[in-house]
Amino acid sequence: MTEFVSDTSELAAFDPATRTLSVRQRPERDGLAVHSFEFSARLPESVDEVTVCIENAGATQYSGAWAHHVPYQCTDGEWAPIAGRPRYDQGRYSFSVPVRDRRVHVAWYPPYSLDDVEEFIERTFGGHPYASVDRGEGGHLTIGLGNVRAPAIVVVARQHPGESIGSFVLEGMVGRLLADTHEARRLLESFRFVVVPAVNLDGMQSHLHRHDSHGRDINRSWALRVDPTDVAVVKAVIDKLPDVFAFVDVHGDEVSRVNFVNYAIGKTSKDRRLQYERLVQSLVSQDPQLLVWKSLSFPKRFAKALIRQHKLIRPGAKTANAFVAGRHHTLALTVEPSVHLLTPERARALGAWIASSLSTVATSVETAS
Ligand SMILES: [Zn+2]
């Protein structure tokens, strides 16, 4: 029968008559199924093309996005969006892809696993004079980069484990900081960068999309009486820093067809506030397109959630953005690249753009090179 390898999905059937490979997404929480998928299959017979059908797509958290979602196919190790037009009908999402050597390998978005995080760090920071890499007790990696006496910029990714696009954005940011350029040297002189590339370790290990294996949405868990481990780790990292200049939380947007940044500014000095306003203005970009707007206050988000989702969001829920801006009197940015707009390559370009934008507030005197 069909060979099938996946952490997110289960094989339901292969119908040779219609050449349809049917799969079902594994459960995530409260009757919802995992939204992102990746699987490879070896078909029992040779065909030119197969139709993949996700039978329970309607049971995933962002089912409203399937109608305009284009999945990816991996050919010879390269991921690319599929050429055809997917269909979403009565909760079933289907698309056709070419088959080579009876094999298909497809995904919601190109994957970026914990192994990929490790490999990226090894490849990027091995022996770099400006970098330090620490692994905490729970296994969280923290990368230190730049001037340890300068104000800190904290960058975190993968609070939502399935948002692999966030890791490509992070790669782009780090790549720009380590480039052999005047700009990069100035940024590393002006700031201390502290990067936590994989926050929701448990969710990534469990191949979930939005939650951890206890059903918690980590980015709604910043004001709980007892912190989930992943939140506690990041809070401890930030608490140790004497001056947090900015906090950047990188996500991935499943639904929107725009890339955007939400920001919040805590109580701070007038000078800092002016710097923050300048930085926020400089983030707006045409290519890759990036829109910037102020985070909605909690009552507004609450009302929006009531209207849009017809269900309550937990009143105690607090995002990292709101928490860090308030507690550390800083600028907190939530970066939401759209999976519909950006390939991984474009996501890296967006990350590089964000890093470059920091130059507008880098204050150190440039050293002669
Ligand atoms: Zn997210």
Coordinates of C-alpha atoms and ligand atoms in Angstrom, one line a residue:
M1 CA 0.0 0.0 0.0
T2 CA 0.9 3.7 0.0
E3 CA 3.9 4.7 2.1
F4 CA 3.1 7.8 4.1
V5 CA 5.3 10.0 6.3
S6 CA 3.9 12.9 8.3
D7 CA 3.9 14.5 11.7
T8 CA 0.8 16.6 11.0
S9 CA -1.5 14.4 9.0
E10 CA -2.8 10.8 8.7
L11 CA -3.4 8.9 5.5
A12 CA -7.1 8.3 4.9
A13 CA -7.1 6.6 1.5
F14 CA -5.7 6.5 -2.0
D15 CA -8.3 6.0 -4.6
P16 CA -6.7 4.7 -7.8
A17 CA -9.8 5.4 -9.9
T18 CA -9.7 9.2 -9.2
R19 CA -6.0 9.3 -8.3
T20 CA -6.9 11.0 -5.1
L21 CA -4.8 10.9 -2.0
S22 CA -7.0 11.7 1.0
V23 CA -5.5 12.7 4.3
R24 CA -6.9 14.0 7.7
Q25 CA -5.2 16.5 9.9
R26 CA -4.4 15.4 13.4
P27 CA -6.2 16.9 16.3
E28 CA -4.8 19.9 18.1
R29 CA -7.2 21.3 20.7
D30 CA -10.9 21.5 21.5
G31 CA -12.0 19.6 18.4
L32 CA -9.7 21.7 16.2
A33 CA -7.3 20.0 13.9
V34 CA -3.6 21.1 13.2
H35 CA -3.8 23.8 10.5
S36 CA -0.4 23.3 8.9
F37 CA 0.5 20.1 7.1
E38 CA 3.5 18.4 5.6
F39 CA 3.7 14.9 4.3
S40 CA 5.4 12.7 1.7
A41 CA 3.8 9.7 0.1
R42 CA 4.8 7.0 -2.2
L43 CA 1.9 5.9 -4.4
P44 CA 1.1 2.3 -5.0
E45 CA 1.1 2.9 -8.8
S46 CA 2.7 5.1 -11.3
V47 CA 0.7 8.2 -12.1
D48 CA 1.5 11.6 -13.7
E49 CA -0.5 13.6 -11.3
V50 CA -2.3 13.1 -8.0
T51 CA -5.1 15.1 -6.3
V52 CA -4.4 15.6 -2.7
C53 CA -7.5 16.1 -0.5
I54 CA -7.5 17.3 3.1
E55 CA -10.8 15.9 4.2
N56 CA -11.1 17.8 7.5
A57 CA -9.6 21.2 6.4
G58 CA -12.8 22.8 7.7
A59 CA -11.9 21.7 11.2
T60 CA -8.7 23.6 11.4
Q61 CA -8.3 27.0 13.1
Y62 CA -8.0 29.2 10.1
S63 CA -10.4 27.3 7.8
G64 CA -11.5 30.7 6.3
A65 CA -8.1 31.0 4.7
W66 CA -8.2 27.7 2.7
A67 CA -10.1 29.3 -0.1
H68 CA -7.1 31.4 -1.1
H69 CA -4.3 29.3 0.2
V70 CA -1.7 27.9 -2.3
P71 CA 0.4 25.0 -0.8
Y72 CA 4.0 24.1 -1.6
Q73 CA 5.5 21.1 -3.2
C74 CA 9.1 19.8 -2.7
T75 CA 10.9 18.7 -5.8
D76 CA 14.6 17.6 -5.7
G77 CA 14.8 19.3 -2.2
E78 CA 13.4 22.6 -3.4
W79 CA 10.1 24.0 -2.2
A80 CA 7.9 26.0 -4.5
P81 CA 4.2 27.0 -4.6
I82 CA 2.2 24.6 -6.7
A83 CA 1.2 25.7 -10.2
G84 CA -2.5 24.8 -10.1
R85 CA -5.4 26.3 -8.3
P86 CA -6.5 24.6 -5.2
R87 CA -10.2 24.1 -4.3
Y88 CA -12.0 24.5 -1.0
D89 CA -15.5 23.1 -0.9
Q90 CA -17.6 21.9 2.0
G91 CA -14.7 21.7 4.4
R92 CA -12.4 19.8 2.0
Y93 CA -9.3 21.3 0.6
S94 CA -7.9 19.8 -2.5
F95 CA -5.2 20.4 -5.1
S96 CA -3.4 18.6 -7.9
V97 CA 0.4 18.1 -8.1
P98 CA 2.7 16.3 -10.5
V99 CA 4.1 13.0 -9.4
R100 CA 7.7 11.9 -10.0
D101 CA 8.9 8.3 -9.3
R102 CA 5.5 7.7 -7.6
R103 CA 6.5 10.2 -4.9
V104 CA 4.8 13.4 -3.6
H105 CA 6.0 15.7 -0.9
V106 CA 3.8 18.7 -0.1
A107 CA 3.3 21.2 2.7
W108 CA 1.1 24.1 3.8
Y109 CA 4.3 26.2 3.9
P110 CA 7.9 25.1 3.6
P111 CA 8.8 23.5 7.0
Y112 CA 11.4 24.8 9.4
S113 CA 12.0 22.3 12.2
L114 CA 14.0 22.4 15.4
D115 CA 16.7 20.6 13.5
D116 CA 16.7 23.4 11.0
V117 CA 17.0 25.9 13.8
E118 CA 20.1 24.0 15.1
E119 CA 21.6 23.8 11.7
F120 CA 21.0 27.5 11.0
I121 CA 22.8 28.4 14.3
E122 CA 25.7 26.1 13.6
R123 CA 26.1 27.4 10.1
T124 CA 25.7 31.0 11.1
F125 CA 27.4 31.5 14.5
G126 CA 30.1 28.8 14.5
G127 CA 33.2 30.8 15.5
H128 CA 31.6 34.3 14.9
P129 CA 33.5 36.8 17.0
Y130 CA 30.4 38.8 17.9
A131 CA 28.2 35.9 18.9
S132 CA 27.4 33.7 21.9
V133 CA 25.1 30.8 21.8
D134 CA 23.5 29.5 25.1
R135 CA 21.3 26.6 25.7
G136 CA 19.1 26.8 28.8
E137 CA 18.1 23.9 31.0
G138 CA 14.8 23.3 29.1
G139 CA 16.7 23.3 25.8
H140 CA 15.8 26.8 24.6
L141 CA 18.6 28.4 22.6
T142 CA 19.5 32.1 23.1
I143 CA 21.9 33.9 20.8
G144 CA 23.7 37.0 21.9
L145 CA 25.1 39.3 19.3
G146 CA 26.6 42.8 19.2
N147 CA 27.6 45.2 22.0
V148 CA 26.8 43.8 25.5
R149 CA 27.0 47.4 27.0
A150 CA 24.5 48.8 24.5
P151 CA 20.7 48.8 24.8
A152 CA 19.2 45.4 23.9
I153 CA 16.9 44.4 21.1
V154 CA 15.2 41.1 21.9
V155 CA 14.0 39.0 19.0
V156 CA 11.9 35.9 19.5
A157 CA 10.2 33.6 17.0
R158 CA 7.9 30.5 16.9
Q159 CA 5.6 31.3 19.9
H160 CA 3.2 29.6 17.5
P161 CA 5.0 26.5 16.5
G162 CA 3.5 26.0 13.1
E163 CA 4.4 29.5 11.8
S164 CA 7.6 28.4 10.0
I165 CA 7.6 31.5 7.9
G166 CA 8.7 33.4 11.1
S167 CA 12.0 31.4 11.1
F168 CA 12.8 32.6 7.5
V169 CA 12.1 36.2 8.6
L170 CA 14.5 35.7 11.5
E171 CA 17.2 34.2 9.2
G172 CA 16.9 37.4 7.1
M173 CA 17.3 39.7 10.1
V174 CA 20.3 37.8 11.4
G175 CA 21.8 37.6 8.0
R176 CA 21.6 41.3 7.5
L177 CA 23.2 41.9 11.0
L178 CA 26.1 39.6 10.1
A179 CA 26.7 40.9 6.6
D180 CA 30.1 42.4 5.9
T181 CA 28.8 45.9 5.6
H182 CA 29.1 49.3 7.3
E183 CA 25.4 49.1 8.3
A184 CA 25.8 45.8 10.0
R185 CA 28.9 46.9 12.0
R186 CA 27.1 50.0 13.1
L187 CA 24.1 48.0 14.2
L188 CA 26.2 45.5 16.2
E189 CA 28.1 48.5 17.8
S190 CA 24.8 50.3 18.7
F191 CA 22.8 47.4 20.1
R192 CA 23.0 44.2 22.0
F193 CA 20.8 41.6 20.1
V194 CA 19.3 38.7 22.1
V195 CA 17.6 36.2 19.9
V196 CA 15.4 33.3 21.0
P197 CA 14.8 31.5 17.7
A198 CA 12.4 28.8 19.0
V199 CA 10.1 29.8 21.9
N200 CA 7.4 27.1 21.8
L201 CA 9.8 24.1 21.9
D202 CA 7.1 21.7 23.1
G203 CA 4.7 22.7 20.4
M204 CA 7.4 22.4 17.7
Q205 CA 8.4 18.9 19.0
S206 CA 4.7 17.9 19.1
H207 CA 4.2 19.3 15.5
L208 CA 1.2 21.5 16.6
H209 CA 0.3 24.7 14.8
R210 CA -0.9 27.2 17.4
H211 CA -0.6 25.6 20.8
D212 CA 1.7 23.6 23.1
S213 CA 0.9 20.1 24.0
H214 CA -1.1 21.3 27.1
G215 CA -3.4 23.2 24.8
R216 CA -2.0 26.6 25.7
D217 CA -1.6 29.5 23.2
I218 CA 1.7 30.8 24.4
N219 CA 1.1 34.2 23.0
R220 CA -2.0 34.6 25.1
S221 CA -0.3 33.4 28.3
W222 CA 1.9 36.3 29.3
A223 CA -0.2 37.4 32.3
L224 CA -1.0 34.0 33.9
R225 CA -0.3 33.5 37.6
V226 CA 2.0 30.6 36.7
D227 CA 4.0 31.1 33.5
P228 CA 4.2 28.2 31.0
T229 CA 7.9 27.2 30.8
D230 CA 8.4 28.8 27.3
V231 CA 7.1 32.2 28.6
A232 CA 9.1 31.9 31.8
V233 CA 12.3 31.3 29.8
V234 CA 11.8 34.4 27.6
K235 CA 10.7 36.6 30.6
A236 CA 13.9 35.5 32.4
V237 CA 16.0 36.4 29.4
I238 CA 14.5 39.9 29.2
D239 CA 14.5 40.5 32.9
K240 CA 18.3 40.2 33.0
L241 CA 18.7 43.0 30.5
P242 CA 19.3 46.5 32.0
D243 CA 17.9 48.4 29.1
V244 CA 15.5 46.8 26.6
F245 CA 15.4 49.1 23.6
A246 CA 12.9 47.0 21.7
F247 CA 11.2 43.6 21.6
V248 CA 10.5 41.9 18.3
D249 CA 8.1 39.0 18.2
V250 CA 8.1 37.2 14.8
H251 CA 5.0 35.3 13.8
G252 CA 3.3 34.2 10.5
D253 CA -0.1 35.2 9.4
E254 CA -2.3 32.4 8.1
V255 CA -5.2 34.5 6.9
S256 CA -4.1 38.1 5.8
R257 CA -2.9 38.9 2.4
V258 CA -0.8 41.8 3.8
N259 CA 2.4 41.7 5.8
F260 CA 2.1 43.9 8.9
V261 CA 3.7 44.9 12.1
N262 CA 1.7 45.7 15.2
Y263 CA 3.4 47.8 17.8
A264 CA 2.9 49.0 21.3
I265 CA 5.0 51.5 23.2
G266 CA 5.3 51.4 27.0
K267 CA 5.8 54.5 29.2
T268 CA 9.2 55.9 28.4
S269 CA 11.2 59.1 28.1
K270 CA 10.3 61.7 25.5
D271 CA 13.6 61.0 23.6
R272 CA 13.0 57.3 23.4
R273 CA 9.4 57.8 22.3
L274 CA 10.6 60.0 19.5
Q275 CA 13.2 57.3 18.5
Y276 CA 10.4 54.7 18.5
E277 CA 8.2 56.8 16.4
R278 CA 11.0 57.3 13.9
L279 CA 11.7 53.6 13.8
V280 CA 8.1 52.6 13.4
Q281 CA 7.8 55.0 10.4
S282 CA 10.9 53.6 8.8
L283 CA 9.5 50.1 8.9
V284 CA 6.8 50.9 6.4
S285 CA 7.9 49.4 3.1
Q286 CA 6.7 48.8 -0.5
D287 CA 8.9 45.9 -1.5
P288 CA 8.5 43.6 0.4
Q289 CA 5.3 45.3 1.3
L290 CA 5.0 46.0 5.0
L291 CA 2.3 47.9 6.8
V292 CA 2.6 49.1 10.3
W293 CA -0.1 49.9 12.9
K294 CA -0.6 50.3 16.5
S295 CA -1.8 47.3 18.5
L296 CA -5.4 47.4 19.4
S297 CA -6.1 47.8 23.1
F298 CA -7.5 44.8 24.8
P299 CA -11.1 46.0 24.9
K300 CA -10.9 46.6 21.2
R301 CA -9.5 43.2 20.5
F302 CA -12.0 41.7 22.7
A303 CA -14.9 43.4 20.8
K304 CA -13.3 42.4 17.5
A305 CA -13.0 38.8 18.6
L306 CA -16.6 38.7 19.7
I307 CA -17.8 40.1 16.4
R308 CA -15.6 38.0 14.2
Q309 CA -15.4 34.7 15.9
H310 CA -18.6 34.7 17.9
K311 CA -16.8 33.3 20.8
L312 CA -15.1 34.7 23.9
I313 CA -11.4 35.1 24.3
R314 CA -10.1 34.7 27.8
P315 CA -10.1 38.0 29.6
G316 CA -6.8 37.3 31.3
A317 CA -5.1 36.7 27.9
K318 CA -2.1 38.9 27.3
T319 CA 0.2 38.9 24.4
A320 CA 4.0 39.1 24.6
N321 CA 3.7 42.5 22.8
A322 CA 1.5 44.1 25.4
F323 CA 3.3 42.5 28.4
V324 CA 6.8 43.5 27.4
A325 CA 6.0 47.0 26.3
G326 CA 4.3 47.7 29.6
R327 CA 6.8 45.9 31.9
H328 CA 10.0 47.0 30.2
H329 CA 8.9 50.5 29.1
T330 CA 9.8 49.7 25.6
L331 CA 8.8 49.4 22.0
A332 CA 7.3 45.9 21.2
L333 CA 6.8 44.9 17.6
T334 CA 4.8 41.9 16.5
V335 CA 5.8 40.9 12.9
E336 CA 3.2 39.2 10.9
P337 CA 4.4 38.1 7.4
S338 CA 1.7 36.7 5.2
V339 CA 2.1 33.1 4.1
H340 CA 0.1 34.0 1.0
L341 CA 2.4 36.8 -0.1
L342 CA 5.9 35.6 0.8
T343 CA 8.0 32.7 -0.3
P344 CA 10.8 31.8 2.2
E345 CA 13.2 33.9 0.1
R346 CA 10.9 36.9 0.2
A347 CA 10.3 36.3 4.0
R348 CA 14.1 36.5 4.4
A349 CA 14.1 39.8 2.5
L350 CA 11.4 41.2 4.8
G351 CA 13.6 40.2 7.8
A352 CA 16.6 41.9 6.3
W353 CA 14.5 45.0 5.7
I354 CA 13.4 45.1 9.4
A355 CA 17.1 44.8 10.5
S356 CA 18.1 47.6 8.2
S357 CA 15.3 49.8 9.6
L358 CA 17.0 49.7 12.9
S359 CA 19.8 51.8 11.4
T360 CA 17.5 54.9 11.7
V361 CA 17.9 54.8 15.4
A362 CA 21.5 53.3 15.7
T363 CA 23.3 56.2 17.4
S364 CA 26.9 55.1 17.8
V365 CA 29.6 56.8 15.9
E366 CA 30.7 54.8 13.0
T367 CA 34.2 53.5 13.2
A368 CA 36.6 53.7 10.3
S369 CA 36.9 50.4 8.5
Ligands
ZN1 ZN 1.4 33.7 15.6

